[in-house]
Short mmCIF file of C-alpha atoms and ligand atoms in Angstrom, two decimals:
data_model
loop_
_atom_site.label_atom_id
_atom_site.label_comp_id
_atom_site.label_asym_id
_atom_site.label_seq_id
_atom_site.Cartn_x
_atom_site.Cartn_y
_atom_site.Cartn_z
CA UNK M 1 7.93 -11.30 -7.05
CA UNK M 2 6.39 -10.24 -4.31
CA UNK M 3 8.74 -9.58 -1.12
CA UNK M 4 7.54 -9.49 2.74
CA UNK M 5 7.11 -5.64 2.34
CA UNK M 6 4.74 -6.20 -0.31
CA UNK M 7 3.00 -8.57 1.35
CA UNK M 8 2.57 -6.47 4.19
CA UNK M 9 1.59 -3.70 2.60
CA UNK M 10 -1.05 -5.25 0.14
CA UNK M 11 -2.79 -6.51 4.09
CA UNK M 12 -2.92 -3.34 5.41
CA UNK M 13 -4.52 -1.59 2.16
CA UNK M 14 -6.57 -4.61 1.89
CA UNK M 15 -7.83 -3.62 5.35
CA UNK M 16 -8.55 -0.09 4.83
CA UNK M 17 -10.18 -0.65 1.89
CA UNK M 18 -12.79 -3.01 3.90
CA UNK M 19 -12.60 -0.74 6.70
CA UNK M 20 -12.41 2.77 5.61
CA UNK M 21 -13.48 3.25 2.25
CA UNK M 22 -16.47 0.32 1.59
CA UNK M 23 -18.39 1.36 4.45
CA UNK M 24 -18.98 5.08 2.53
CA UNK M 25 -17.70 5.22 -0.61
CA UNK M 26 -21.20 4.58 -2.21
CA UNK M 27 -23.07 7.57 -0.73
CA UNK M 28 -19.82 9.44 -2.04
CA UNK M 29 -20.57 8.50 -5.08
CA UNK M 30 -23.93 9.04 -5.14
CA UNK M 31 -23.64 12.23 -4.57
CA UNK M 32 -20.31 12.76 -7.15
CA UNK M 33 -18.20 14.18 -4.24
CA UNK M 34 -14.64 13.91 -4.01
CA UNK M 35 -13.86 12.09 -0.84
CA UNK M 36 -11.38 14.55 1.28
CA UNK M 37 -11.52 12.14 4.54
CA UNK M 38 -10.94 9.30 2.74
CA UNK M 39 -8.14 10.32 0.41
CA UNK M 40 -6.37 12.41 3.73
CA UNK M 41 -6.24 8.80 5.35
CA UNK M 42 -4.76 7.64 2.36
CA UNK M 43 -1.95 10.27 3.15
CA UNK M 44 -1.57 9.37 6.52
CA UNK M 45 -0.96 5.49 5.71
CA UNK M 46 2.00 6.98 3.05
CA UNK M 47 0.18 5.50 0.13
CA UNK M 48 0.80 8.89 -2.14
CA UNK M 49 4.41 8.55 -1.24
CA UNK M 50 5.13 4.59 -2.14
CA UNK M 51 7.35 4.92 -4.99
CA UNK M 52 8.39 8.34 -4.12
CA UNK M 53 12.74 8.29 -2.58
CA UNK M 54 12.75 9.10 1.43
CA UNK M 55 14.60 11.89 0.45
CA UNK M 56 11.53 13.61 -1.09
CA UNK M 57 9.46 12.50 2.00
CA UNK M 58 8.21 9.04 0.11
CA UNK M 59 7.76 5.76 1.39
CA UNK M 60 11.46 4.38 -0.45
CA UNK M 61 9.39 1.47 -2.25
CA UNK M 62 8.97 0.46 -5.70
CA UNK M 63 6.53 0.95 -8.13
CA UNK M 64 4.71 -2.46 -7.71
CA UNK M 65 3.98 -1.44 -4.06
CA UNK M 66 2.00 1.68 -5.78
CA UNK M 67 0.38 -1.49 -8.20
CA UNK M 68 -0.33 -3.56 -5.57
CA UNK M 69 -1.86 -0.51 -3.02
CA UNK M 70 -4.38 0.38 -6.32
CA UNK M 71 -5.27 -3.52 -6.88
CA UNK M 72 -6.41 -2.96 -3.60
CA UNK M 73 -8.11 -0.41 -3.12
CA UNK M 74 -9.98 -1.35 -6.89
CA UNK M 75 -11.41 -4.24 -5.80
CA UNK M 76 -13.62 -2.21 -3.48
CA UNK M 77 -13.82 0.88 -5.13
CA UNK M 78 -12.18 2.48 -8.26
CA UNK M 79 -12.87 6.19 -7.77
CA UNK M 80 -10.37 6.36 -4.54
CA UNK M 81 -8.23 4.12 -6.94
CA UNK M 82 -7.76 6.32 -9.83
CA UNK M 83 -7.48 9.52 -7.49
CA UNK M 84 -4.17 7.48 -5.88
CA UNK M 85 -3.03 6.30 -9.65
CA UNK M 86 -3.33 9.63 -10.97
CA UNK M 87 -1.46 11.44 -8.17
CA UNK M 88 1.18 9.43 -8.03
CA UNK M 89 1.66 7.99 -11.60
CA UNK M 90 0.67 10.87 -13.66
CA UNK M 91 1.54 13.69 -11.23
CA UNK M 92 4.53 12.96 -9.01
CA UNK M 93 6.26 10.63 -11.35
CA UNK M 94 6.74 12.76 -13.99
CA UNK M 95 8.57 15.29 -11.98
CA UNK M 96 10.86 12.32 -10.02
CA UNK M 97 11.65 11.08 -12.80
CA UNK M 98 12.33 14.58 -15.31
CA UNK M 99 12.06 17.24 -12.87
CA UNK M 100 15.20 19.20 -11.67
CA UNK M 101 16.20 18.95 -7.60
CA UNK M 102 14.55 22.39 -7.07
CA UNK M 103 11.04 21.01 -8.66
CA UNK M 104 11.13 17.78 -6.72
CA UNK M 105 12.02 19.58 -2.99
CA UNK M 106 9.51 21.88 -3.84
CA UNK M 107 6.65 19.75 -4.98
CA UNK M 108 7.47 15.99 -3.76
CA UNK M 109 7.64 16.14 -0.22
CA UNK M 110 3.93 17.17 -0.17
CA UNK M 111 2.43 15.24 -2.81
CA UNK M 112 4.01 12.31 -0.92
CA UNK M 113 1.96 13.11 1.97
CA UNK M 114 -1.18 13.23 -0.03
CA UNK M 115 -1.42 17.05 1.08
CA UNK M 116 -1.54 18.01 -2.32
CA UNK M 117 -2.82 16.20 -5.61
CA UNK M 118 -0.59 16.38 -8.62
CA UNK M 119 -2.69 15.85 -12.77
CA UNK M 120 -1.29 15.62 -15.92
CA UNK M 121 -2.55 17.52 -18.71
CA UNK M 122 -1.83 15.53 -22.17
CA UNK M 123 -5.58 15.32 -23.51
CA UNK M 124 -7.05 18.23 -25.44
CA UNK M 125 -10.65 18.30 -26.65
CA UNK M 126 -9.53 17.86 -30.23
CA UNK M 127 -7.88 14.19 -29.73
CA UNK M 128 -6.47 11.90 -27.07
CA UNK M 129 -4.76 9.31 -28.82
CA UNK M 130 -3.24 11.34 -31.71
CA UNK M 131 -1.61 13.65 -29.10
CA UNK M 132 0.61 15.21 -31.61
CA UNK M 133 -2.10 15.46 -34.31
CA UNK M 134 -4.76 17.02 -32.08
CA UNK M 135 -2.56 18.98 -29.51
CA UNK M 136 -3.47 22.95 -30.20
CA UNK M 137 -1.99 24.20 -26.68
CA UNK M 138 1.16 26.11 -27.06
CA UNK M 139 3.52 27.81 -24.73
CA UNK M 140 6.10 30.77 -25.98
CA UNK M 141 8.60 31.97 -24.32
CA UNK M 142 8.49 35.63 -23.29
CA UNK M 143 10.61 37.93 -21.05
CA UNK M 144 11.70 34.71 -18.97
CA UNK M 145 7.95 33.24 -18.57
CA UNK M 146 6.13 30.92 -20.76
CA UNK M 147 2.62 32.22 -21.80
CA UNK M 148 0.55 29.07 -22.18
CA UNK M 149 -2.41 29.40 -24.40
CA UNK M 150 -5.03 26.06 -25.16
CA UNK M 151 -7.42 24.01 -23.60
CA UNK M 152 -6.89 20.65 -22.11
CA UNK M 153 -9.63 17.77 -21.88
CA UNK M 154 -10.75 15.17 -19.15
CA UNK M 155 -8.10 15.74 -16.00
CA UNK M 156 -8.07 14.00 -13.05
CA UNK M 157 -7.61 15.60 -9.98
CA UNK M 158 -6.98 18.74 -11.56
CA UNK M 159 -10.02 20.74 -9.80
CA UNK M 160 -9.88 19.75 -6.07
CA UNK M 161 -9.62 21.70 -3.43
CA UNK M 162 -5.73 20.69 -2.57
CA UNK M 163 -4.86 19.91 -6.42
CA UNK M 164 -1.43 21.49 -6.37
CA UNK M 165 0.21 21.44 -10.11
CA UNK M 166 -0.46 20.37 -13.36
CA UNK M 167 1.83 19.15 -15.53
CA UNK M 168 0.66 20.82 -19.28
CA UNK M 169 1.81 19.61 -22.25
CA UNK M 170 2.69 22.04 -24.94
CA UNK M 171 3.76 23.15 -28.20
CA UNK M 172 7.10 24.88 -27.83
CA UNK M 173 7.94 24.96 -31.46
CA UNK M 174 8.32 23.67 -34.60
CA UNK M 175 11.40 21.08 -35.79
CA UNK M 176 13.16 21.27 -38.76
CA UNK M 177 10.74 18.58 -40.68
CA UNK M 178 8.08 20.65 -39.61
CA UNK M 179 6.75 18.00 -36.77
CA UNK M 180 5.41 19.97 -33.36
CA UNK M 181 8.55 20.39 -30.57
CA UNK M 182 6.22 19.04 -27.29
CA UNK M 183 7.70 20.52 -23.96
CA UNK M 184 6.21 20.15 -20.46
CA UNK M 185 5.75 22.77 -18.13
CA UNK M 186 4.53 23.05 -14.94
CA UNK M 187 1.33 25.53 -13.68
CA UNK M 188 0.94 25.68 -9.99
CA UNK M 189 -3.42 26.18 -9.14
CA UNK M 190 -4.14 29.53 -8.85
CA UNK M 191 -2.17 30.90 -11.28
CA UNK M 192 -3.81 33.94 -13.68
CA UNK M 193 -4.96 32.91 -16.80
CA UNK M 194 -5.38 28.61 -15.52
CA UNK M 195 -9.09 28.02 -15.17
CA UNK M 196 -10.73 25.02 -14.42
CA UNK M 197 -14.33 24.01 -15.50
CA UNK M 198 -16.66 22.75 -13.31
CA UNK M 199 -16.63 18.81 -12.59
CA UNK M 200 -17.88 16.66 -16.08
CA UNK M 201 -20.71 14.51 -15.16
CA UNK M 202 -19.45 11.07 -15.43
CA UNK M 203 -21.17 7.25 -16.03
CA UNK M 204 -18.59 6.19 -13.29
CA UNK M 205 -15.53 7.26 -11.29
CA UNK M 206 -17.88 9.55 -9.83
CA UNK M 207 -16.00 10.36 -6.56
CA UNK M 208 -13.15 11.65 -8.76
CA UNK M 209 -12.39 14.90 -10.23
CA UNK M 210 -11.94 15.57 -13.76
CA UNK M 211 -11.94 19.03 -15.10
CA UNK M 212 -11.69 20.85 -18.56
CA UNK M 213 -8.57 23.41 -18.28
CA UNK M 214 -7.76 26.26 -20.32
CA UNK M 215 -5.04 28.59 -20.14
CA UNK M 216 -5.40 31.90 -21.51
CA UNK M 217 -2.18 34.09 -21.65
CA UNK M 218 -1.14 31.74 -18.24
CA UNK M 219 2.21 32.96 -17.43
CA UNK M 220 4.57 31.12 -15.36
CA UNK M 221 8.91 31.73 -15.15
CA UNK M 222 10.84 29.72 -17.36
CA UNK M 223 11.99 27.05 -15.08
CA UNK M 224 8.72 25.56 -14.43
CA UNK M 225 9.83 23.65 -17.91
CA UNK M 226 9.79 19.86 -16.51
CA UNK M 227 13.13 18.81 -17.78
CA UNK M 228 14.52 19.46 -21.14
CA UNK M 229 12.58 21.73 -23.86
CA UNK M 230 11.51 19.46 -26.65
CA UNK M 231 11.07 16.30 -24.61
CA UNK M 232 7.64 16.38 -23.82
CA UNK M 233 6.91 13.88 -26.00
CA UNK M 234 8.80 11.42 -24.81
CA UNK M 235 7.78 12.49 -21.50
CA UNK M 236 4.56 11.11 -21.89
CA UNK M 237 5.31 8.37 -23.40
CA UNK M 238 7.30 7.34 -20.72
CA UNK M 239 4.30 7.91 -17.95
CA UNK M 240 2.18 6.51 -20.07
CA UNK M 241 3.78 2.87 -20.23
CA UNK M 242 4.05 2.76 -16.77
CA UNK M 243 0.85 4.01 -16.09
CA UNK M 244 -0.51 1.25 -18.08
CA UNK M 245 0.96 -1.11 -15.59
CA UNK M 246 -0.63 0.81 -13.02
CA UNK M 247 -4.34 0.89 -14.75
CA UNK M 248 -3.69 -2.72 -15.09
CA UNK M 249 -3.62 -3.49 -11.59
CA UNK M 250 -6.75 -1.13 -10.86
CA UNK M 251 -8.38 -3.69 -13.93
CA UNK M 252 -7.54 -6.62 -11.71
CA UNK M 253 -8.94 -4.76 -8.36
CA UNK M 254 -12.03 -3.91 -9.67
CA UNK M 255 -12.16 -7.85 -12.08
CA UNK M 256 -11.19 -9.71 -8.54
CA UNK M 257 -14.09 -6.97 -6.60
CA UNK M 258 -16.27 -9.01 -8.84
CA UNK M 259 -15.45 -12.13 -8.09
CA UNK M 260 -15.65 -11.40 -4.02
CA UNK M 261 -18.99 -10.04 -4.38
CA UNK M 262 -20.29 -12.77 -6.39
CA UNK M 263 -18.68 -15.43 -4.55
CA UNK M 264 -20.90 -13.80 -1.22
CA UNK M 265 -23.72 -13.64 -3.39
CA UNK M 266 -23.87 -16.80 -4.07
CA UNK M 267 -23.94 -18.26 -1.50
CA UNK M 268 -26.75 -16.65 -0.29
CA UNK M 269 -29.24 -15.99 -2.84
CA UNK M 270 -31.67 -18.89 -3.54
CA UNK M 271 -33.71 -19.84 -6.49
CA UNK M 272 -35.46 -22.77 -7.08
CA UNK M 273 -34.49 -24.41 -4.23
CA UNK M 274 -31.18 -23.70 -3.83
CA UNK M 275 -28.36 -21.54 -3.19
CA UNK M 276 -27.79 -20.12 -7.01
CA UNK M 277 -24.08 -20.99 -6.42
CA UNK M 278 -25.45 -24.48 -6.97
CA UNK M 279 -25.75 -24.33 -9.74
CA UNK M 280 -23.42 -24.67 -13.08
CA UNK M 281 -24.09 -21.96 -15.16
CA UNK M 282 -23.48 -19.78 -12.22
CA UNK M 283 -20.08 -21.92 -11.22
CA UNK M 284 -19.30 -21.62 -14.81
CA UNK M 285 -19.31 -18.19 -14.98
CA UNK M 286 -17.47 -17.74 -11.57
CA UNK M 287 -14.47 -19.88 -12.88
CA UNK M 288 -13.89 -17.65 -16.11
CA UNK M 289 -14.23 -14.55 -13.58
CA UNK M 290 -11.68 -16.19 -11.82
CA UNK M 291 -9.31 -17.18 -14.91
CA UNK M 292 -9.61 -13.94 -16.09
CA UNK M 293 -8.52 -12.17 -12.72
CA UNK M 294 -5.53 -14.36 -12.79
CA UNK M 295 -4.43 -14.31 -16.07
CA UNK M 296 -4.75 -10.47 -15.98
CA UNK M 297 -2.55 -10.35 -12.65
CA UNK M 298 0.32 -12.37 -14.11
CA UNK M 299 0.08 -10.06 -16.91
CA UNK M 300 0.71 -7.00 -14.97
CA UNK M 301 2.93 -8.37 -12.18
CA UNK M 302 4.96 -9.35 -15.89
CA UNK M 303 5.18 -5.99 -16.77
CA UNK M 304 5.79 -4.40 -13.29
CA UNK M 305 8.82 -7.07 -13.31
CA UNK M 306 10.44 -6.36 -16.22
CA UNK M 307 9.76 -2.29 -15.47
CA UNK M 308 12.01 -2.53 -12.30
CA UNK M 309 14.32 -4.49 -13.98
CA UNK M 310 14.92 -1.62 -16.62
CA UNK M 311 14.45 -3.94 -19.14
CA UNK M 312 11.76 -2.81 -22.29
CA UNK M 313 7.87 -3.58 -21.00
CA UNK M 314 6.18 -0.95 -23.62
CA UNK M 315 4.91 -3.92 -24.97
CA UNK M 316 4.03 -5.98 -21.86
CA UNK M 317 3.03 -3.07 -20.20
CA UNK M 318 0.01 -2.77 -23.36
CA UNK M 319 -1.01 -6.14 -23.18
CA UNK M 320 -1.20 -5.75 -19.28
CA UNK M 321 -3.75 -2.84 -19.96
CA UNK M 322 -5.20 -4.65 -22.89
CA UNK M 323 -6.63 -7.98 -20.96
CA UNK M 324 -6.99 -6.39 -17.49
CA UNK M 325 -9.20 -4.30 -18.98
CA UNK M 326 -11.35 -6.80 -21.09
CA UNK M 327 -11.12 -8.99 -17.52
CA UNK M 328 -12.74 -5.52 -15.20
CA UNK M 329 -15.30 -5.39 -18.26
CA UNK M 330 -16.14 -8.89 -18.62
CA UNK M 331 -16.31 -9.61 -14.90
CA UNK M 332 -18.52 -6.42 -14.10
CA UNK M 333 -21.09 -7.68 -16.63
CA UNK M 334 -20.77 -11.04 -15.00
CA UNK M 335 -21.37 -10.11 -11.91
CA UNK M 336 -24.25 -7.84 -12.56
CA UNK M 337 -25.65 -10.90 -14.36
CA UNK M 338 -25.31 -12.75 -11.06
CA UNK M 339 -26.96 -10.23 -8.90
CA UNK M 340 -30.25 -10.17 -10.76
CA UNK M 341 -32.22 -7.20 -10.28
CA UNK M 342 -30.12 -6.35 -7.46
CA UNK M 343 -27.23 -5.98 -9.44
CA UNK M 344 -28.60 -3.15 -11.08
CA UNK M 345 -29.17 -1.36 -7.99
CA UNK M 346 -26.67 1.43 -6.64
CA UNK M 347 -26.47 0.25 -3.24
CA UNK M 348 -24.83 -2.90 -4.36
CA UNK M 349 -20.90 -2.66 -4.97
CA UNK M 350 -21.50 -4.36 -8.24
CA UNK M 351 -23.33 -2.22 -10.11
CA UNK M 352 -20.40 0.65 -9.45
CA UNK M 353 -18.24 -1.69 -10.55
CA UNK M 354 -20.64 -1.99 -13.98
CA UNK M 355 -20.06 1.59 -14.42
CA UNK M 356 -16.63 2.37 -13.50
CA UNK M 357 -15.17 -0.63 -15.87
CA UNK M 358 -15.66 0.82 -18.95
CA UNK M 359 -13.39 3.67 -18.92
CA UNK M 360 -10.56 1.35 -18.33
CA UNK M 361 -10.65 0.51 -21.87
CA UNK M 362 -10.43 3.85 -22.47
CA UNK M 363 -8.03 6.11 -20.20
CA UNK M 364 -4.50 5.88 -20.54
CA UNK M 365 -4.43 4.63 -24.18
CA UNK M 366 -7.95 3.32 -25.65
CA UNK M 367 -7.40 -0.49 -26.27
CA UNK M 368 -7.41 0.15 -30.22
CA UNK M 369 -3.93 2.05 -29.08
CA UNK M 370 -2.88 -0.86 -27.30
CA UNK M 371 -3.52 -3.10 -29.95
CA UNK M 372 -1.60 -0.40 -31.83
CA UNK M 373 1.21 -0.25 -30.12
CA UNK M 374 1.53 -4.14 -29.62
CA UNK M 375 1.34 -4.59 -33.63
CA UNK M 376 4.31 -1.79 -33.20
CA UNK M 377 6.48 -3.65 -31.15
CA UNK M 378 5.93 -6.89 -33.36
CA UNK M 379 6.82 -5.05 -36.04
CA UNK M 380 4.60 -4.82 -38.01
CA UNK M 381 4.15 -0.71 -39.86
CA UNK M 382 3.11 2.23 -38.11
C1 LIG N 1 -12.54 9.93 -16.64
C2 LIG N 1 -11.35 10.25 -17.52
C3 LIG N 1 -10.16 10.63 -16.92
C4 LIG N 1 -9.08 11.00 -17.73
N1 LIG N 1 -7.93 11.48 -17.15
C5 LIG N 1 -6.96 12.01 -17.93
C6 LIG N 1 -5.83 12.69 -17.35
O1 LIG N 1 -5.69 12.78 -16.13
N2 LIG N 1 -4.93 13.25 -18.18
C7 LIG N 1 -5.04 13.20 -19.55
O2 LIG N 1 -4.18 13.75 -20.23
N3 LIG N 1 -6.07 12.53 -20.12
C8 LIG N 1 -7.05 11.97 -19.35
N4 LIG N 1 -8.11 11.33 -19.93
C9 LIG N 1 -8.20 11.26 -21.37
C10 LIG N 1 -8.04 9.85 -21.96
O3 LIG N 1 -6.71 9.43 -21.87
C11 LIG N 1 -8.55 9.91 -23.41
O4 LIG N 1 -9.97 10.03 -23.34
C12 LIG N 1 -8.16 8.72 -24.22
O5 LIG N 1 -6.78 8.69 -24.45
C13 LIG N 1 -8.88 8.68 -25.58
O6 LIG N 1 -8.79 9.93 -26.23
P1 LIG N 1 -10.13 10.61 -26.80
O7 LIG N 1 -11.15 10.56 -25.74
O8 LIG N 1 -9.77 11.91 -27.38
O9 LIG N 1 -10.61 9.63 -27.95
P2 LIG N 1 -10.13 9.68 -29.49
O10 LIG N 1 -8.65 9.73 -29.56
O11 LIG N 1 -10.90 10.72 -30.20
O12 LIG N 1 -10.60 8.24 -30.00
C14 LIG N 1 -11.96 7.95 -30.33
C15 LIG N 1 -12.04 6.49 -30.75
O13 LIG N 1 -11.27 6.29 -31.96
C16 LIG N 1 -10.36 5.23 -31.73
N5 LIG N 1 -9.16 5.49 -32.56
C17 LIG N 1 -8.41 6.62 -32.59
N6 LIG N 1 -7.41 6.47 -33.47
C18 LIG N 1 -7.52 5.23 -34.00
C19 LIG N 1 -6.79 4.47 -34.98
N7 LIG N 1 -5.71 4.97 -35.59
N8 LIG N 1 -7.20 3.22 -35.26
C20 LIG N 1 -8.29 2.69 -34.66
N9 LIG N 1 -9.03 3.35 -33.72
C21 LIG N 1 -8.64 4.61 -33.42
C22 LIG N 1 -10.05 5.25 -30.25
O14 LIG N 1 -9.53 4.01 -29.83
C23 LIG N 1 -11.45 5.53 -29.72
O15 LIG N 1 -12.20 4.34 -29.69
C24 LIG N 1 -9.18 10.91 -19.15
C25 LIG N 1 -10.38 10.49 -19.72
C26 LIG N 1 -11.46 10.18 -18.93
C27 LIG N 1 -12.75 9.80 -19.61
#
């Protein structure tokens, strides 16, 4: 599947990764600062533009470039990762894909070149996986303007300093069967009446932003609406399956991070003698790091394949998430086993990866909604 484009691509993030971001990441995230130098290098190379057309100042490829570019960048660090996934997948994609030619000349052509950082705005503080049950934010119309009232929970890159536009989702209406009419609309930063908290304090992805939002009386004109009214639903369902594809591939970056480290490690620690990659219980758990890794890449490169070939991947795309994200889990705890003492430490890779694997079992769909929606699409009652 993958193509000599690809291939080239996935060596030159592989590169900068190594290069760039491992030698400072970690004092980044010690101190929980969103890293401007890095991510502006990330513009430079075109990574915020890879699935975005040339016409809207992207890069022209596909979305497994932007899968492959995050694998990358994962296995070294996941904070860098997730401000790229979020940017491109939640923010830019939404308005490529539902956005009308005046919203993608006006916003694409920058968030391609990473000069400004698109979020989407789906979770509320009452609920992220009902999203109908527990959405309270709603948007009226009013003298051509929507007036957005609500709060919105846990966005990434919605606070930064060159955060451009958030796509909110909102209650428009009510249907006839009484169900909530969803609607997205977009709210440039800056605009009276959007507020953003200051930065949660996070067990990992700690050089990222994510923000609280609320929007009181927020007016913006009537053709921010992404697309048509009433289809914010499926909207987000939409960004949401691929983005599973594209938290899949992080999974795998940060699952085959731990295997790299631990295969160094190895090698040079020594107990008892001997290097501990002597010895079997070590090898042992090395070889299911390593099965996992795989199994979790075929799984998403599956999905990804079946995505550009228009053909359904809701389900693939959940199982992707579902077992990349076990694998990241599973492999962090491994490798912080393998490390010892030093595996606990911050200074080692390992023990970010420890905390930044959890929340991939978590963001984009916990993996009780994955399970959910695979029982779904076998089936079986909602
Ligand atoms: C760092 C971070 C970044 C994020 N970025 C974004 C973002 O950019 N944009 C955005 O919109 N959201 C974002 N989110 C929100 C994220 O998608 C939600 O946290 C996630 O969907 C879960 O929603 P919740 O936290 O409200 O948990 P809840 O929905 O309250 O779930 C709580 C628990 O109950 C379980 N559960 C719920 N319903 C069922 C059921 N029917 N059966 C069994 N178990 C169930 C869940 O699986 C979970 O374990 C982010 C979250 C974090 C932590």
């Amino acid at each position: 599947m993958l193509n000599d484009e690809h291939i080239e691509l996935r060596k030159s993030v592989e590169e900068f990764a190594r290069e760039v971001v491992a030698p400072v990441i970690g004092d980044y995230y010690e101190r929980c600062e969103f890293p401007y130098d890095i991510v502006r290098k990330m513009g430079a190379m075109g990574l915020f533009g890879l699935p975005i057309p040339e016409e809207y100042g992207g890069m022209g490829g596909d979305y497994f470039a932007l899968c492959l570019a995050l694998e990358e960048l994962a296995r070294v660090d996941s904070s860098v990762a997730i401000t790229l996934e979020a940017a491109v997948s939640l923010g830019a994609m939404p308005i490529l894909r539902f956005g009308t030619d005046a919203q993608r000349q006006r916003w694409l052509p920058k968030m391609a070149a990473g000069e400004i950082l698109g979020a989407f705005g789906l979770t509320e503080p009452g609920g992220g996986s009902d999203v109908p049950g527990g959405m309270r934010t709603t948007a009226v119309l009013d003298g051509g303007e929507w007036v957005i009232n609500g709060s919105k929970a846990f966005i990434t890159n919605s606070g930064t300093d060159i955060t451009g536009v958030v796509a909110v989702a909102a209650i428009t209406g009510r249907r006839e069967d009484g169900r909530p009419e969803i609607s997205t609309i977009l709210v440039p930063s800056g605009t009276p009446g959007f507020t953003v908290s200051k930065k949660y304090s996070k067990v990992g992805w700690s050089a990222s932003d994510t923000r609280e939002l609320a929007f009181t009386d927020c007016r913006v004109p009537e053709e921010n609406l992404l697309g048509e009214r009433g289809r914010g639903y499926a909207q987000f369902l939409r960004t949401l399956d691929e983005g599973r594809v594209a938290i899949a591939a992080l999974s795998v970056g940060l699952a085959q991070g731990c295997v790299d480290e631990s295969l160094r490690y190895v090698r040079e620690r020594r107990a008892f003698g001997h290097e501990i990659g002597h010895y079997q219980a070590i090898q042992f758990k090395i070889a299911d790091m390593e099965a996992r890794v795989h199994t979790a890449r075929l799984a998403y490169y599956h999905a990804a394949e079946r995505m550009l070939a228009g053909l359904p991947f809701k389900k693939e795309a959940a199982i992707a998430k579902l077992v990349s994200s076990n694998a990241a889990m599973d492999n962090a705890r491994d490798a912080t086993q393998i490390f010892g003492g030093y595996g606990f430490m911050n200074e080692f890779p390992v023990g970010r990866f420890y905390r930044d694997a959890k929340i991939l079992e978590i963001g984009e769909g916990t993996s009780e909604v994955q399970r959910m929606l695979i029982a779904r699409e076998l089936g079986l009652p909602a």
